[in-house]
Amino acid sequence: MADTALARSRGHVRAAEQGRPPRRRSRRPSPLHLILIPLSAVMLAPLIWMVLLSISTEAETRRFPPGLPSGVHWQNYLDAWHQGPFGHWLLNSAIVSVSCVIGNLVLCSLAGYAFARIPFLGNRVLFVVVLATLMVPFQIVMLPTLIVMQHLHLTDTLGALIAPNLATPFGVFLMRQFFTTVPKELEEAARIDGAGRLRTLASVLLPLMGPTLATLSVLTFLNVWNDFLWPLIAVQSPGNMTIQLGLQNFQGQHFTNWPVLMAGTVTSQIPVLVLFVLAQRFFVRSIASSGLK
């Protein structure tokens, strides 16, 4: 790879000396694009349909086959905002999601560092047990978790939504995989300077794991923000509902105003889309540095 880069740079220098611009490699479409483009269209179709329904009239949502709306009806977004405490639901979702992100960054970093660097009895066995919990569906532990929240007097509060998500097995695994790729010489140099384990973790290791921390933050935010089942069980008061749980109030038993519901859904997904677009460049770097496949 180094020889190829060196030869390419020499070619550019030789072309500059001869007074002609260097040749650029032609970017031809890969045959893989024949598969990726249709798959992208399939993935984007529900999102596009949701946006079109959000700017349609109620009568246009009932016709078959569906077509383009006759105009842009922004009133649907205003109706979605005013038919319930939409802003309060967004605030609740933001509080829960940000709290869970901070908890995962702190607790998963500590646990991952302990599994990767601190030798103790049963280290590997305990790590395997943590990984085994990834195979347990949430529906199995849902009722035991609710009973624990009742004993802690956290039901029907935002704390019931935050506490079970403060640390995740995947976050521990991701952090542990990153710490195993960091040279031990960095920690030894910090210890020679008198730094303890926590100081080494905070001052030496954490600054090196920006892509990994960003990836864990985005994945945790997406998971908590879009969660519907657990808030449905743990929260009953409208003032403590998250945005995903609040959207069900737009659905009636005999009638559903689909344009307003889709407008509220589009609004609820804007923070998620913005966060994903801003942080997507960290994903590949994180996977490459942590050795995941």
mmCIF file of C-alpha atoms in Angstrom:
data_model
loop_
_atom_site.group_PDB
_atom_site.id
_atom_site.type_symbol
_atom_site.label_atom_id
_atom_site.label_comp_id
_atom_site.label_asym_id
_atom_site.label_seq_id
_atom_site.Cartn_x
_atom_site.Cartn_y
_atom_site.Cartn_z
ATOM 1 C CA MET A 1 0.000 0.000 0.000
ATOM 2 C CA ALA A 2 2.886 2.319 0.849
ATOM 3 C CA ASP A 3 4.648 1.451 -2.430
ATOM 4 C CA THR A 4 1.476 2.212 -4.365
ATOM 5 C CA ALA A 5 1.097 5.601 -2.694
ATOM 6 C CA LEU A 6 4.766 6.389 -3.323
ATOM 7 C CA ALA A 7 4.492 5.462 -7.001
ATOM 8 C CA ARG A 8 1.351 7.584 -7.335
ATOM 9 C CA SER A 9 3.093 10.601 -5.781
ATOM 10 C CA ARG A 10 6.104 10.146 -8.053
ATOM 11 C CA GLY A 11 3.810 10.069 -11.050
ATOM 12 C CA HIS A 12 2.223 13.347 -9.972
ATOM 13 C CA VAL A 13 5.652 14.960 -9.554
ATOM 14 C CA ARG A 14 6.804 13.680 -12.952
ATOM 15 C CA ALA A 15 3.643 15.007 -14.595
ATOM 16 C CA ALA A 16 4.092 18.392 -12.928
ATOM 17 C CA GLU A 17 7.699 18.615 -14.163
ATOM 18 C CA GLN A 18 6.529 17.920 -17.715
ATOM 19 C CA GLY A 19 3.955 20.695 -17.510
ATOM 20 C CA ARG A 20 0.831 18.540 -17.747
ATOM 21 C CA PRO A 21 -1.757 17.866 -15.088
ATOM 22 C CA PRO A 22 -1.603 14.471 -13.347
ATOM 23 C CA ARG A 23 -4.002 11.822 -14.511
ATOM 24 C CA ARG A 24 -6.901 11.078 -12.255
ATOM 25 C CA ARG A 25 -8.270 7.632 -11.759
ATOM 26 C CA SER A 26 -11.637 7.235 -13.438
ATOM 27 C CA ARG A 27 -14.307 6.235 -10.961
ATOM 28 C CA ARG A 28 -16.395 3.624 -12.665
ATOM 29 C CA PRO A 29 -19.592 2.408 -11.029
ATOM 30 C CA SER A 30 -19.160 -0.898 -9.297
ATOM 31 C CA PRO A 31 -21.422 -3.844 -10.193
ATOM 32 C CA LEU A 32 -22.334 -3.869 -6.515
ATOM 33 C CA HIS A 33 -24.280 -0.647 -7.117
ATOM 34 C CA LEU A 34 -26.806 -2.663 -9.121
ATOM 35 C CA ILE A 35 -27.759 -4.308 -5.827
ATOM 36 C CA LEU A 36 -27.260 -1.380 -3.463
ATOM 37 C CA ILE A 37 -29.388 1.134 -5.408
ATOM 38 C CA PRO A 38 -32.576 -1.016 -5.434
ATOM 39 C CA LEU A 39 -32.037 -1.888 -1.777
ATOM 40 C CA SER A 40 -31.683 1.814 -0.952
ATOM 41 C CA ALA A 41 -34.932 2.532 -2.764
ATOM 42 C CA VAL A 42 -36.696 -0.174 -0.760
ATOM 43 C CA MET A 43 -35.340 1.246 2.492
ATOM 44 C CA LEU A 44 -36.336 4.811 1.598
ATOM 45 C CA ALA A 45 -39.843 3.944 0.372
ATOM 46 C CA PRO A 46 -41.526 3.876 3.840
ATOM 47 C CA LEU A 47 -39.867 7.153 4.827
ATOM 48 C CA ILE A 48 -40.951 8.868 1.597
ATOM 49 C CA TRP A 49 -44.488 7.523 1.962
ATOM 50 C CA MET A 50 -44.639 8.778 5.551
ATOM 51 C CA VAL A 51 -43.586 12.269 4.477
ATOM 52 C CA LEU A 52 -46.133 12.323 1.641
ATOM 53 C CA LEU A 53 -48.935 11.267 3.988
ATOM 54 C CA SER A 54 -47.949 13.974 6.460
ATOM 55 C CA ILE A 55 -48.613 16.715 3.892
ATOM 56 C CA SER A 56 -51.793 15.155 2.427
ATOM 57 C CA THR A 57 -55.420 15.667 3.267
ATOM 58 C CA GLU A 58 -57.437 13.048 5.110
ATOM 59 C CA ALA A 59 -59.373 12.108 1.970
ATOM 60 C CA GLU A 60 -56.148 11.617 -0.021
ATOM 61 C CA THR A 61 -54.853 9.072 2.495
ATOM 62 C CA ARG A 62 -57.856 6.815 1.859
ATOM 63 C CA ARG A 63 -57.580 6.492 -1.899
ATOM 64 C CA PHE A 64 -56.080 3.438 -3.563
ATOM 65 C CA PRO A 65 -53.683 3.251 -5.192
ATOM 66 C CA PRO A 66 -51.954 6.076 -3.310
ATOM 67 C CA GLY A 67 -50.623 9.009 -5.254
ATOM 68 C CA LEU A 68 -48.997 12.368 -4.821
ATOM 69 C CA PRO A 69 -50.835 14.912 -2.632
ATOM 70 C CA SER A 70 -52.666 17.746 -4.335
ATOM 71 C CA GLY A 71 -50.683 20.271 -2.301
ATOM 72 C CA VAL A 72 -48.549 20.767 0.771
ATOM 73 C CA HIS A 73 -50.751 20.948 3.883
ATOM 74 C CA TRP A 74 -48.491 22.222 6.677
ATOM 75 C CA GLN A 75 -51.539 22.500 8.924
ATOM 76 C CA ASN A 76 -51.106 18.813 9.770
ATOM 77 C CA TYR A 77 -47.876 19.613 11.617
ATOM 78 C CA LEU A 78 -49.545 22.404 13.566
ATOM 79 C CA ASP A 79 -52.439 20.115 14.471
ATOM 80 C CA ALA A 80 -50.035 17.423 15.672
ATOM 81 C CA TRP A 81 -48.225 19.955 17.849
ATOM 82 C CA HIS A 82 -51.392 21.343 19.441
ATOM 83 C CA GLN A 83 -53.539 18.213 19.842
ATOM 84 C CA GLY A 84 -51.396 17.047 22.758
ATOM 85 C CA PRO A 85 -48.421 18.120 24.874
ATOM 86 C CA PHE A 86 -46.122 17.373 21.951
ATOM 87 C CA GLY A 87 -43.323 19.614 23.155
ATOM 88 C CA HIS A 88 -43.436 18.035 26.621
ATOM 89 C CA TRP A 89 -43.227 14.559 25.123
ATOM 90 C CA LEU A 90 -40.190 15.592 23.094
ATOM 91 C CA LEU A 91 -38.578 17.001 26.231
ATOM 92 C CA ASN A 92 -39.214 13.759 28.137
ATOM 93 C CA SER A 93 -37.673 11.722 25.319
ATOM 94 C CA ALA A 94 -34.652 14.014 25.249
ATOM 95 C CA ILE A 95 -34.149 13.765 29.023
ATOM 96 C CA VAL A 96 -34.426 9.971 29.018
ATOM 97 C CA SER A 97 -32.227 9.495 25.933
ATOM 98 C CA VAL A 98 -29.457 11.864 27.024
ATOM 99 C CA SER A 99 -29.406 10.378 30.539
ATOM 100 C CA CYS A 100 -29.084 6.863 29.135
ATOM 101 C CA VAL A 101 -26.317 7.975 26.769
ATOM 102 C CA ILE A 102 -24.315 9.490 29.636
ATOM 103 C CA GLY A 103 -24.880 6.405 31.784
ATOM 104 C CA ASN A 104 -23.691 4.073 29.017
ATOM 105 C CA LEU A 105 -20.601 6.159 28.305
ATOM 106 C CA VAL A 106 -19.556 6.118 31.954
ATOM 107 C CA LEU A 107 -20.594 2.650 33.132
ATOM 108 C CA CYS A 108 -19.776 0.741 29.945
ATOM 109 C CA SER A 109 -16.357 2.389 29.762
ATOM 110 C CA LEU A 110 -15.577 1.354 33.331
ATOM 111 C CA ALA A 111 -16.838 -2.197 32.804
ATOM 112 C CA GLY A 112 -15.084 -2.581 29.455
ATOM 113 C CA TYR A 113 -11.813 -1.341 30.920
ATOM 114 C CA ALA A 114 -12.118 -3.773 33.841
ATOM 115 C CA PHE A 115 -12.724 -6.745 31.540
ATOM 116 C CA ALA A 116 -9.869 -5.772 29.217
ATOM 117 C CA ARG A 117 -7.176 -4.662 31.647
ATOM 118 C CA ILE A 118 -7.835 -5.803 35.227
ATOM 119 C CA PRO A 119 -7.061 -9.486 35.846
ATOM 120 C CA PHE A 120 -9.431 -10.939 38.433
ATOM 121 C CA LEU A 121 -10.872 -14.345 39.203
ATOM 122 C CA GLY A 122 -13.616 -15.262 36.755
ATOM 123 C CA ASN A 123 -12.902 -12.419 34.332
ATOM 124 C CA ARG A 124 -13.597 -14.381 31.172
ATOM 125 C CA VAL A 125 -16.491 -16.316 32.668
ATOM 126 C CA LEU A 126 -18.229 -13.152 33.802
ATOM 127 C CA PHE A 127 -17.655 -11.535 30.404
ATOM 128 C CA VAL A 128 -19.229 -14.540 28.683
ATOM 129 C CA VAL A 129 -22.223 -14.222 31.020
ATOM 130 C CA VAL A 130 -22.563 -10.556 30.057
ATOM 131 C CA LEU A 131 -22.468 -11.470 26.369
ATOM 132 C CA ALA A 132 -25.011 -14.244 26.950
ATOM 133 C CA THR A 133 -27.559 -11.668 28.107
ATOM 134 C CA LEU A 134 -27.565 -10.305 24.547
ATOM 135 C CA MET A 135 -29.407 -13.463 23.496
ATOM 136 C CA VAL A 136 -32.178 -12.995 26.071
ATOM 137 C CA PRO A 137 -35.229 -11.229 24.561
ATOM 138 C CA PHE A 138 -36.477 -8.209 26.452
ATOM 139 C CA GLN A 139 -39.951 -9.744 26.700
ATOM 140 C CA ILE A 140 -38.548 -12.367 29.082
ATOM 141 C CA VAL A 141 -37.036 -9.883 31.544
ATOM 142 C CA MET A 142 -39.757 -7.270 31.092
ATOM 143 C CA LEU A 143 -41.935 -8.302 34.055
ATOM 144 C CA PRO A 144 -39.001 -8.868 36.476
ATOM 145 C CA THR A 145 -37.689 -5.430 35.558
ATOM 146 C CA LEU A 146 -41.101 -3.901 36.218
ATOM 147 C CA ILE A 147 -41.239 -5.587 39.645
ATOM 148 C CA VAL A 148 -37.819 -4.159 40.489
ATOM 149 C CA MET A 149 -38.975 -0.690 39.453
ATOM 150 C CA GLN A 150 -42.048 -1.071 41.688
ATOM 151 C CA HIS A 151 -39.887 -1.961 44.689
ATOM 152 C CA LEU A 152 -37.734 1.086 43.952
ATOM 153 C CA HIS A 153 -40.896 3.257 43.683
ATOM 154 C CA LEU A 154 -39.902 4.394 40.205
ATOM 155 C CA THR A 155 -42.945 3.282 38.231
ATOM 156 C CA ASP A 156 -44.758 6.012 36.298
ATOM 157 C CA THR A 157 -41.675 8.237 36.460
ATOM 158 C CA LEU A 158 -38.885 9.047 34.043
ATOM 159 C CA GLY A 159 -36.542 7.167 36.362
ATOM 160 C CA ALA A 160 -38.230 3.901 35.382
ATOM 161 C CA LEU A 161 -37.265 4.612 31.765
ATOM 162 C CA ILE A 162 -33.699 5.629 32.588
ATOM 163 C CA ALA A 163 -32.543 3.077 35.175
ATOM 164 C CA PRO A 164 -32.802 -0.150 33.075
ATOM 165 C CA ASN A 165 -30.904 1.478 30.188
ATOM 166 C CA LEU A 166 -27.999 3.034 32.088
ATOM 167 C CA ALA A 167 -25.707 0.187 30.927
ATOM 168 C CA THR A 168 -26.085 -2.348 28.137
ATOM 169 C CA PRO A 169 -24.213 -5.587 27.370
ATOM 170 C CA PHE A 170 -23.448 -4.394 23.853
ATOM 171 C CA GLY A 171 -21.886 -1.217 25.232
ATOM 172 C CA VAL A 172 -19.669 -3.238 27.572
ATOM 173 C CA PHE A 173 -18.640 -5.491 24.693
ATOM 174 C CA LEU A 174 -17.883 -2.543 22.394
ATOM 175 C CA MET A 175 -15.756 -0.783 25.002
ATOM 176 C CA ARG A 176 -13.920 -3.953 25.934
ATOM 177 C CA GLN A 177 -13.065 -4.648 22.286
ATOM 178 C CA PHE A 178 -11.591 -1.180 21.919
ATOM 179 C CA PHE A 179 -9.480 -1.381 25.072
ATOM 180 C CA THR A 180 -7.928 -4.640 23.887
ATOM 181 C CA THR A 181 -6.550 -2.830 20.817
ATOM 182 C CA VAL A 182 -4.841 -0.064 22.818
ATOM 183 C CA PRO A 183 -1.118 -0.716 23.488
ATOM 184 C CA LYS A 184 -0.373 -1.390 27.141
ATOM 185 C CA GLU A 185 2.702 0.822 26.889
ATOM 186 C CA LEU A 186 0.466 3.891 27.063
ATOM 187 C CA GLU A 187 -0.914 2.804 30.427
ATOM 188 C CA GLU A 188 2.526 1.856 31.719
ATOM 189 C CA ALA A 189 3.850 5.301 30.809
ATOM 190 C CA ALA A 190 0.956 6.924 32.673
ATOM 191 C CA ARG A 191 1.579 4.765 35.745
ATOM 192 C CA ILE A 192 5.255 5.740 35.729
ATOM 193 C CA ASP A 193 4.090 9.340 35.906
ATOM 194 C CA GLY A 194 2.034 8.471 38.980
ATOM 195 C CA ALA A 195 -1.440 8.174 37.437
ATOM 196 C CA GLY A 196 -3.861 5.615 38.847
ATOM 197 C CA ARG A 197 -6.244 3.471 36.847
ATOM 198 C CA LEU A 198 -9.080 6.001 36.808
ATOM 199 C CA ARG A 199 -6.714 8.827 35.891
ATOM 200 C CA THR A 200 -5.222 6.696 33.123
ATOM 201 C CA LEU A 201 -8.672 5.843 31.825
ATOM 202 C CA ALA A 202 -9.881 9.444 31.862
ATOM 203 C CA SER A 203 -6.720 11.204 30.650
ATOM 204 C CA VAL A 204 -5.067 8.677 28.341
ATOM 205 C CA LEU A 205 -7.555 6.122 27.008
ATOM 206 C CA LEU A 206 -10.844 7.986 26.699
ATOM 207 C CA PRO A 207 -9.367 10.761 24.483
ATOM 208 C CA LEU A 208 -8.292 8.031 22.037
ATOM 209 C CA MET A 209 -11.728 6.481 21.682
ATOM 210 C CA GLY A 210 -13.749 9.311 20.170
ATOM 211 C CA PRO A 211 -15.225 7.229 17.305
ATOM 212 C CA THR A 212 -16.139 4.384 19.663
ATOM 213 C CA LEU A 213 -17.801 6.706 22.169
ATOM 214 C CA ALA A 214 -19.675 8.465 19.368
ATOM 215 C CA THR A 215 -20.909 5.149 18.001
ATOM 216 C CA LEU A 216 -22.112 3.997 21.411
ATOM 217 C CA SER A 217 -23.810 7.352 21.962
ATOM 218 C CA VAL A 218 -25.714 7.252 18.678
ATOM 219 C CA LEU A 219 -26.800 3.623 19.024
ATOM 220 C CA THR A 220 -27.956 4.166 22.601
ATOM 221 C CA PHE A 221 -29.817 7.338 21.653
ATOM 222 C CA LEU A 222 -31.576 5.611 18.758
ATOM 223 C CA ASN A 223 -32.566 2.626 20.872
ATOM 224 C CA VAL A 224 -33.963 4.672 23.762
ATOM 225 C CA TRP A 225 -35.609 7.360 21.640
ATOM 226 C CA ASN A 226 -37.497 4.842 19.492
ATOM 227 C CA ASP A 227 -38.426 2.509 22.358
ATOM 228 C CA PHE A 228 -42.166 1.982 22.709
ATOM 229 C CA LEU A 229 -42.763 -1.270 24.599
ATOM 230 C CA TRP A 230 -41.009 -0.450 27.864
ATOM 231 C CA PRO A 231 -42.517 3.074 28.239
ATOM 232 C CA LEU A 232 -45.925 1.561 27.481
ATOM 233 C CA ILE A 233 -45.557 -0.716 30.520
ATOM 234 C CA ALA A 234 -43.682 1.523 32.953
ATOM 235 C CA VAL A 235 -45.483 4.856 32.388
ATOM 236 C CA GLN A 236 -49.190 5.723 32.616
ATOM 237 C CA SER A 237 -49.390 9.476 33.216
ATOM 238 C CA PRO A 238 -49.545 11.659 30.074
ATOM 239 C CA GLY A 239 -47.042 14.047 31.646
ATOM 240 C CA ASN A 240 -44.389 11.304 31.821
ATOM 241 C CA MET A 241 -44.910 9.872 28.331
ATOM 242 C CA THR A 242 -42.167 9.898 25.729
ATOM 243 C CA ILE A 243 -42.793 10.957 22.161
ATOM 244 C CA GLN A 244 -43.245 7.401 20.845
ATOM 245 C CA LEU A 245 -45.785 6.634 23.537
ATOM 246 C CA GLY A 246 -47.556 9.957 23.084
ATOM 247 C CA LEU A 247 -48.095 9.342 19.377
ATOM 248 C CA GLN A 248 -50.501 6.535 20.177
ATOM 249 C CA ASN A 249 -52.936 9.164 21.492
ATOM 250 C CA PHE A 250 -53.456 10.208 17.856
ATOM 251 C CA GLN A 251 -54.913 6.759 17.130
ATOM 252 C CA GLY A 252 -58.517 6.123 18.070
ATOM 253 C CA GLN A 253 -60.440 2.887 18.371
ATOM 254 C CA HIS A 254 -62.667 3.647 15.394
ATOM 255 C CA PHE A 255 -60.892 6.538 13.638
ATOM 256 C CA THR A 256 -57.311 7.624 13.037
ATOM 257 C CA ASN A 257 -56.300 10.943 11.538
ATOM 258 C CA TRP A 258 -53.428 9.613 9.461
ATOM 259 C CA PRO A 259 -52.056 12.948 8.171
ATOM 260 C CA VAL A 260 -51.729 14.289 11.735
ATOM 261 C CA LEU A 261 -50.242 11.011 12.980
ATOM 262 C CA MET A 262 -47.692 10.929 10.163
ATOM 263 C CA ALA A 263 -46.839 14.593 10.753
ATOM 264 C CA GLY A 264 -46.130 13.829 14.409
ATOM 265 C CA THR A 265 -44.058 10.793 13.419
ATOM 266 C CA VAL A 266 -41.976 12.819 10.963
ATOM 267 C CA THR A 267 -41.371 15.463 13.625
ATOM 268 C CA SER A 268 -40.298 12.827 16.149
ATOM 269 C CA GLN A 269 -37.740 11.372 13.718
ATOM 270 C CA ILE A 270 -36.037 14.658 12.817
ATOM 271 C CA PRO A 271 -33.651 14.632 15.853
ATOM 272 C CA VAL A 272 -32.760 11.003 15.127
ATOM 273 C CA LEU A 273 -32.002 11.653 11.452
ATOM 274 C CA VAL A 274 -29.920 14.725 12.231
ATOM 275 C CA LEU A 275 -27.900 12.855 14.865
ATOM 276 C CA PHE A 276 -27.326 9.899 12.569
ATOM 277 C CA VAL A 277 -26.166 12.064 9.659
ATOM 278 C CA LEU A 278 -23.745 13.969 11.884
ATOM 279 C CA ALA A 279 -22.245 10.842 13.459
ATOM 280 C CA GLN A 280 -22.301 8.302 10.634
ATOM 281 C CA ARG A 281 -18.655 8.945 9.734
ATOM 282 C CA PHE A 282 -17.625 7.618 13.147
ATOM 283 C CA PHE A 283 -19.194 4.185 12.587
ATOM 284 C CA VAL A 284 -16.647 2.773 10.167
ATOM 285 C CA ARG A 285 -13.742 4.173 12.175
ATOM 286 C CA SER A 286 -15.128 2.634 15.338
ATOM 287 C CA ILE A 287 -15.674 -0.793 13.773
ATOM 288 C CA ALA A 288 -12.189 -0.754 12.250
ATOM 289 C CA SER A 289 -10.521 0.232 15.534
ATOM 290 C CA SER A 290 -12.456 -2.214 17.738
ATOM 291 C CA GLY A 291 -12.004 -5.235 15.466
ATOM 292 C CA LEU A 292 -15.736 -5.962 15.076
ATOM 293 C CA LYS A 293 -17.059 -7.740 11.994
#
